[in-house]
Every structure is written in C-alpha cells, then in structure tokens.
XYZ file of C-alpha atoms in Angstrom:
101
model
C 73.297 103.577 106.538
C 76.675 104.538 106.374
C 78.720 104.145 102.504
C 79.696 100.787 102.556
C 82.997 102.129 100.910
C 83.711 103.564 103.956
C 82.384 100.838 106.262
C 85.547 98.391 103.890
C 87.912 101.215 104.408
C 87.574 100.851 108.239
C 87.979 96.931 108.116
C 90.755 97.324 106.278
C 92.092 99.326 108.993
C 91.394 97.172 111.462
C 93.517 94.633 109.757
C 96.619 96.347 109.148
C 95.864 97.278 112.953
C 96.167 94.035 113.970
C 99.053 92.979 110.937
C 100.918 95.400 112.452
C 100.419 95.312 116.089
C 103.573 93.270 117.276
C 105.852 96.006 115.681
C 104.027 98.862 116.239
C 104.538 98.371 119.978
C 108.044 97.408 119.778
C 109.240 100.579 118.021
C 106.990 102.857 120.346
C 108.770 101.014 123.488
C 111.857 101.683 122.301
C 111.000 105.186 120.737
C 109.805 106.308 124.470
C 112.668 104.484 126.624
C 115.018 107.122 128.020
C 117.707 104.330 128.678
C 118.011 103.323 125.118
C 120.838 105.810 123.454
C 119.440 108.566 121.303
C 120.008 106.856 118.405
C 118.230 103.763 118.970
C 115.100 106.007 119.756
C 115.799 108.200 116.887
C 116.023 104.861 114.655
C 113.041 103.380 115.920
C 111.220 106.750 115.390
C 111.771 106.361 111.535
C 110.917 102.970 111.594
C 107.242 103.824 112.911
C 107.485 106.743 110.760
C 107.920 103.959 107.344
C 104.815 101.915 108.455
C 101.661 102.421 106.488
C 99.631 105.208 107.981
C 96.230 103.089 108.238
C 98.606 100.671 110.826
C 98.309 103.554 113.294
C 95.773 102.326 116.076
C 94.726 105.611 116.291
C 92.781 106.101 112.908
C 90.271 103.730 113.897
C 87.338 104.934 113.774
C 84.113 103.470 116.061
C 81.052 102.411 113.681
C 77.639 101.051 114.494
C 77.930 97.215 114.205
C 74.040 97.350 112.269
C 74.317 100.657 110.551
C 78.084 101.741 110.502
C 77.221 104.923 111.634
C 80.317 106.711 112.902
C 79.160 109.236 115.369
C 77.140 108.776 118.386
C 78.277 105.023 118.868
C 78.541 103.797 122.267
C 81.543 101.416 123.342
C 79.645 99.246 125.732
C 77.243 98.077 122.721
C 79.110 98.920 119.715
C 75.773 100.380 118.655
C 74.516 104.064 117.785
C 72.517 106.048 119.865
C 69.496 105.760 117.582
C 69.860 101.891 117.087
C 70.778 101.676 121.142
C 67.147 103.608 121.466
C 64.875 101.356 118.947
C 66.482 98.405 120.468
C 66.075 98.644 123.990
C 62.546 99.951 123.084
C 61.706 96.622 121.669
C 63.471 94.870 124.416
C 66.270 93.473 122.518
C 69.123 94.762 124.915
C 68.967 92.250 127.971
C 69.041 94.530 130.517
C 67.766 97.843 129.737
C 64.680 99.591 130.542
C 63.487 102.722 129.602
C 63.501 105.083 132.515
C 60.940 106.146 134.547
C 60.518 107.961 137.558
C-alpha cells in the first residue's frame, strides 16, 4: 500500500489537471501555430510557463485504483500487476482466464 500522502498528492493533480484543462490547451494551440506571429507564440509560451506546475497533464502519474501502487499498473484495468493476478485468480475480472495450453 502505497503512502496515502502520495496517493492525495496525485488527486490533487488530477484536479488542477482538469481546473486547468481549457487553458492549458489554448496556450499550447497557439504556442505551436506557425501562422500566429512570433509574438503571440512567444506570449502564450510564458503564459503556460506561469501556470502551476502540477496543471501539466504530464505529471500524472498512473496508480493502482485498490493499492495506489505506481509501477506496474495496467491502463485497461487501472489495476497493478499483482492485484490484476490475485483478481483474475479468484475470478473477479469478467473475462479473464488464466492461460493454459
């Protein structure tokens, strides 16, 4: 089990993710459109530069929905690979089987 310090830090992230969403993808249009002038894309540089760090999608970090584990999660489940194993094991993944040939 992950700290849960850490496990509030990354919903806090997730917030100002979505607070600042809308602007965030504003100034990168306009940042990486070669028909704006050069200082419109210069301006809108700084402006992304002056939102909070944490607003950055790209600081997200994948956790384990059960354990908030942050390695070894899989998309598709949202799960880690341990929690993925002792589930499906048990049969509480519709779906999957364990393997057998």
């Amino acid at each position: 089990m992950a700290k849960t310090a850490l496990i509030e830090r990354e919903i806090k992230r997730e917030k100002l993710v979505a607070k600042y969403a809308k602007k965030y993808a504003e100034l990168k249009a306009i940042a990486g459109d070669s028909k704006k002038s050069d200082e419109e894309r210069a301006a809108a540089r700084l402006d992304l530069q002056k939102l909070p760090r944490n607003a950055n999608p790209t600081r997200q970090r994948n956790r384990c929905e059960i354990t908030g584990r942050p390695r070894g999660t899989f998309r598709q489940f949202g799960l880690a690979r341990a929690k993925i194993r002792e589930m499906a094991f048990a049969g509480e993944i519709p779906g999957v089987t364990k393997a057998s040939w």
